[in-house]
Amino acid sequence: MKTFASDNYSGVHPEVMAALQRANEGHAGSYGNDPFTASATKKFKEHFGNDAEVFFVYNGTAANVLGLSALTHSFHSVICAEGAHINVDESTAPEKFLGCKLVHVPSPNGKITPEQINQKLSRQGDQHHPQVKVVSISQATEYGTVYDPGEIKMISKAAKDAQLYFHMDGSRLSNAAVTLKKSFRELTRDAGVDILSFGGTKNGMMFGEAIVIFDPALAADFQYRRKQGMQLHSKMRFISVQFEALLTNSLWERNATHTNSLAKKLAAKLRALPGISITQEVNANGVFAIFPRPIIAPLQNDYPFYVWNESIHEVRLMCSWDTTEDEVEQFVNRVRELVGKSDQ
Amino acid sequence: MKTFASDNYSGVHPEVMAALQRANEGHAGSYGNDPFTASATKKFKEHFGNDAEVFFVYNGTAANVLGLSALTHSFHSVICAEGAHINVDESTAPEKFLGCKLVHVPSPNGKITPEQINQKLSRQGDQHHPQVKVVSISQATEYGTVYDPGEIKMISKAAKDAQLYFHMDGSRLSNAAVTLKKSFRELTRDAGVDILSFGGTKNGMMFGEAIVIFDPALAADFQYRRKQGMQLHSKMRFISVQFEALLTNSLWERNATHTNSLAKKLAAKLRALPGISITQEVNANGVFAIFPRPIIAPLQNDYPFYVWNESIHEVRLMCSWDTTEDEVEQFVNRVRELVGKSDQ
Amino acid sequence: MKTFASDNYSGVHPEVMAALQRANEGHAGSYGNDPFTASATKKFKEHFGNDAEVFFVYNGTAANVLGLSALTHSFHSVICAEGAHINVDESTAPEKFLGCKLVHVPSPNGKITPEQINQKLSRQGDQHHPQVKVVSISQATEYGTVYDPGEIKMISKAAKDAQLYFHMDGSRLSNAAVTLKKSFRELTRDAGVDILSFGGTKNGMMFGEAIVIFDPALAADFQYRRKQGMQLHSKMRFISVQFEALLTNSLWERNATHTNSLAKKLAAKLRALPGISITQEVNANGVFAIFPRPIIAPLQNDYPFYVWNESIHEVRLMCSWDTTEDEVEQFVNRVRELVGKSDQ
Amino acid sequence: MKTFASDNYSGVHPEVMAALQRANEGHAGSYGNDPFTASATKKFKEHFGNDAEVFFVYNGTAANVLGLSALTHSFHSVICAEGAHINVDESTAPEKFLGCKLVHVPSPNGKITPEQINQKLSRQGDQHHPQVKVVSISQATEYGTVYDPGEIKMISKAAKDAQLYFHMDGSRLSNAAVTLKKSFRELTRDAGVDILSFGGTKNGMMFGEAIVIFDPALAADFQYRRKQGMQLHSKMRFISVQFEALLTNSLWERNATHTNSLAKKLAAKLRALPGISITQEVNANGVFAIFPRPIIAPLQNDYPFYVWNESIHEVRLMCSWDTTEDEVEQFVNRVRELVGKSDQ
């Protein structure tokens, strides 16, 4: 049964699965020295520019942490939103691996502003204090909202003005690109991003994320960081070929369009129900909603999902590439039924 | 074309691929909260005992480093063979993640002895010196040799006598088990091993290794180490189901038996050629041989492989689960041809 | 000229200087194997109990970080006040050395409450999130306020209820003890503190802080942490004898009584001036005051001090063991003069 | 009583003690913002060049580790002699703080050769292997031997040829300079050294070592490394003024000349005794000698010293700035007496 718990509850898209089968022929060089990696790398360069460098790793935590490692020394700090994945959902991987402090700013919608960045700069040059070196944003955010290109450029300007690097956690960049009708490049490199985590797993892959580095100088030693970070896959072709599939025939776009659209529908239908309010703009594949408290437990029994904010009984509902309209409909029906009961 | 470069040049075994297909049905709980992980875990417990705890990670470097992290504080050191994978082939992942020093001992055949352990203990209790806390061995070793159960027990005794933990890098444990005709358990837990890295990728999987912990107290916090170590897979079922396949109908054993047997044949045929000598006992799937220098480059042109020791022109030849007898035969024929030429 | 910038602008108390001279006789065992260390350790045990273990280090950053290292694994987090020294004034030493995240709570007066601790516990047991393991408080706080014994016990109870350790940064513990008329032991061990940083440098020493560990099990391996932390002094007698002096004839108490009393006088006199308000209770040797903005720069010209909060022109004024009543008087006179001018 | 255990058994030279007294006047800016630090820095620049940057830290472990941190990323390795202090006497501080591997080479006399460096470079560019980035030598070595300027330049050339940095642990550089009749600069900067640990404690100071950086680019962020490394002293003037004393009226030279000369005398007298052989050239303040085993324990009873190599009963005898000729004479007499007895 399908759930709305997380986009990582979904399986592997059939086109990705077919690609994995296709790659499983005979021997191939290990650690990336294979034609599938060459081909997937070429696809990335088509999207991001020929001198962009791409490194495949296993998961999003690693993509973020290793990407940040190329931008920091251990006496640095990284500005991010309070609810950023790197701040609250990656254990202490960033602190352990980077040595850096994460400096978080409040963000009810998951986005940060140039003003918030500027407010954290008052102790630059003071040896006693962690030195801000990077701004990291999530696009789409953990709240299903997106930064439009203008907002990204404003953050980039604030970062560059303060001699900071600009990092983007793009585990759901495809969803943002579809919503904003912009290319990957427009939302990243052209908007001033230095290093990008490009998501694969949540958008239909079995495993694998990509780190895209726009300044070759930052990429020069990156292979060592990946290996040291325990993220160099021996049978690399099996990550690469998945990315190749994702970037072929716009599979990334079809999947993201589908999940975005379902999320919008889900939100619209829920909004129409009494006692339910939608708390965030629905710009990606997640819906944040306040539910009547009594319906949450029985609903979770049928459809696992996460309560995001216990105190206001806000829940998070995620649509996946394999979620269907029917399933959304059935879910909403069940909500309606429970709301009706709890109303009596 | 098949090569003898590394067992990680091979693809994914058809039974593993079928299992991946089978697991790709609908939604499943993420991060291991799924039936495939439960089932694979059960298989491990059948092999290693009901209170053994197993944690799946992405690769062997992580299996080794995270396993060691449960046994050490950062002021400790780890004794290992000079050529151990953790010592020379995992970048500085052990030092970076553990903070520990690796104390290596010379080992022409990849094995270490109780005497070598004892010689490294003279500064225990001296606050200026790294404190030895773990002995780590590879089974089979990086040289294709194996420790017999008696040798493992002797090392275990030396370790326990010195209050050290005992870690085993078992990325090719299946090969050793087949050669020694012993169960996994006899070669690990029953012989005194505390934590085991159990290999999957080299024995026919697409990705994934397992960390098996025999003392539940050492496993208590391990989930946090895995997540912090950037090794927690969201769509965990796709690692788990591969291990389930490997441990079903003895696939692990069939594969290891096949590769071991090919390696023995390869060694026997090479040994018969003039100017070639076999430098290590062939107890797993690797053959180490001294080749006439002039044949190496042309041979590598057809069949990639690694020169292990440049100064004595020693090469390493690895057989994989998908290598065939015919391919071994063809390779030997090519060697024979080149040897003949170089002889003239 | 004396300033009010920091208590570390002061020199070394004559009795400490005399002790250093006294210790400078002939040879002594290094690394703590000397009679001065034995004697200083005995003094600590008189204060804290015979089974308390004490380790001397160079500075307060190290005392805090190494103390915390004995209480944490790298996947843990530490709750502290937003303005805690470990959070904002020790670069990224805690993150780098511990790997842990510091989880700070807002604290206008430098103190934290049991409720704030409880609010940070909602993700205990969730492998994705840093696991809270320690509560760290400063006594006296960075704002010159103190926790009374009842407050410390309440925090201790909240910590123990949640199976957390309790750490105290006591770089100004002497000041708190004098204000509260309590023994060191009553404010630390007897109130549930597990590990204490005991300040020396700010209370008249040349260099050196002490880490006091109340549970011998936590101290068992601590010597290795100190050495690894680059904090083991070879000529240890010269730290030890300073602590011996500080704990002899109540020098610690005389110094703290003096500085506390000066701070109270300074606050009283400033409060009487127009346009000046005192923003924190004056319970230690620091005074926090809002000054008319125009007087700050000319005043700093004569008497260096720190602006604590630029936006509200709040300043911090610290009294040292060697500050005199006359100097306080002269300073206030200068403030009065400037206030008068700025008023016109 | 004087011992021959270590030069850190000695106390503080009277001229250093007087300097400490002198600095103990009124207030001074903290963290190095004081006239004593300015003055000591100037002295260093006179020795090492005006653009050399100097940072004072507490001890030698920190000087070495922090110096190396400016030269490495965590995926690097550092070549050093097997018996180098960083390799065997600094716990795991280097591994923990740097993340790097120390790659040691055998060295019976404490020195390493260009050939040994070259032999460790075969895996440069291989992502699986720690990448050599620094060569570190000790001058004088831990065995009391010295590199002459030609040898240093040869090592420097090997390092530069391989794009490696060159680090020198100069905790006893003064002893080497006296022996070689060369300036500090000739033995370091002019010979190609990039970063130097300059020893203070063993040559008559109470505490404090200096890190001297010859390339300003390497020094740019160093203040943050020092603070993060828990090595920034608040009352910095008390380290600085000691270095000022050491570099004034050639105190460093007088002390080193004295200890070198005593060591030579001690060696000469011991060599004349039956059954005793000197195992290393005596070029600094240490004497390594093989003693008849039966005399060691009774001699240690009177005069503590270290057995360096238990298996061949080799001992280490260190002369300090405060050791006298009479004490050497008495010690030798006692040795002679014990040798006589053991001979009977």
GROMACS .gro file of N, CA, C and O in nm, chain B residues 39-52 184-185 247-248:
model
   72
  383SER      N    1   1.368  -0.971   0.707
  383SER     CA    2   1.397  -1.105   0.657
  383SER      C    3   1.548  -1.128   0.641
  383SER      O    4   1.601  -1.233   0.679
  384ALA      N    5   1.618  -1.028   0.589
  384ALA     CA    6   1.763  -1.042   0.573
  384ALA      C    7   1.830  -1.052   0.710
  384ALA      O    8   1.926  -1.128   0.729
  385THR      N    9   1.782  -0.973   0.803
  385THR     CA   10   1.837  -0.978   0.938
  385THR      C   11   1.821  -1.117   0.998
  385THR      O   12   1.912  -1.169   1.064
  386LYS      N   13   1.705  -1.177   0.973
  386LYS     CA   14   1.679  -1.312   1.023
  386LYS      C   15   1.782  -1.410   0.965
  386LYS      O   16   1.834  -1.495   1.037
  387LYS      N   17   1.810  -1.396   0.838
  387LYS     CA   18   1.910  -1.483   0.776
  387LYS      C   19   2.046  -1.468   0.844
  387LYS      O   20   2.116  -1.567   0.869
  388PHE      N   21   2.083  -1.346   0.871
  388PHE     CA   22   2.211  -1.324   0.940
  388PHE      C   23   2.210  -1.390   1.078
  388PHE      O   24   2.309  -1.450   1.120
  389LYS      N   25   2.099  -1.378   1.148
  389LYS     CA   26   2.092  -1.436   1.281
  389LYS      C   27   2.099  -1.589   1.275
  389LYS      O   28   2.153  -1.654   1.365
  390GLU      N   29   2.046  -1.646   1.168
  390GLU     CA   30   2.059  -1.791   1.152
  390GLU      C   31   2.206  -1.831   1.140
  390GLU      O   32   2.248  -1.934   1.191
  391HIS      N   33   2.281  -1.748   1.074
  391HIS     CA   34   2.424  -1.779   1.058
  391HIS      C   35   2.505  -1.747   1.183
  391HIS      O   36   2.597  -1.820   1.219
  392PHE      N   37   2.473  -1.637   1.246
  392PHE     CA   38   2.565  -1.585   1.349
  392PHE      C   39   2.511  -1.592   1.491
  392PHE      O   40   2.580  -1.557   1.585
  393GLY      N   41   2.387  -1.635   1.506
  393GLY     CA   42   2.332  -1.642   1.641
  393GLY      C   43   2.223  -1.538   1.657
  393GLY      O   44   2.230  -1.429   1.600
  394ASN      N   45   2.128  -1.570   1.739
  394ASN     CA   46   2.007  -1.489   1.745
  394ASN      C   47   2.031  -1.350   1.806
  394ASN      O   48   1.957  -1.256   1.779
  395ASP      N   49   2.134  -1.339   1.887
  395ASP     CA   50   2.159  -1.208   1.948
  395ASP      C   51   2.267  -1.130   1.873
  395ASP      O   52   2.312  -1.026   1.920
  396ALA      N   53   2.310  -1.179   1.759
  396ALA     CA   54   2.399  -1.098   1.676
  396ALA      C   55   2.318  -0.985   1.614
  396ALA      O   56   2.202  -1.004   1.578
  528PHE      N   57   3.035  -1.957   0.875
  528PHE     CA   58   3.071  -1.819   0.910
  528PHE      C   59   3.093  -1.806   1.061
  528PHE      O   60   3.186  -1.741   1.107
  529ARG      N   61   3.005  -1.868   1.133
  529ARG     CA   62   3.010  -1.853   1.279
  529ARG      C   63   3.138  -1.911   1.337
  529ARG      O   64   3.199  -1.852   1.427
  591LEU      N   65   2.217  -1.500   0.091
  591LEU     CA   66   2.213  -1.601   0.198
  591LEU      C   67   2.102  -1.705   0.174
  591LEU      O   68   2.073  -1.786   0.261
  592THR      N   69   2.040  -1.700   0.055
  592THR     CA   70   1.934  -1.796   0.022
  592THR      C   71   1.988  -1.898  -0.078
  592THR      O   72   2.059  -1.861  -0.172
   0.00000   0.00000   0.00000
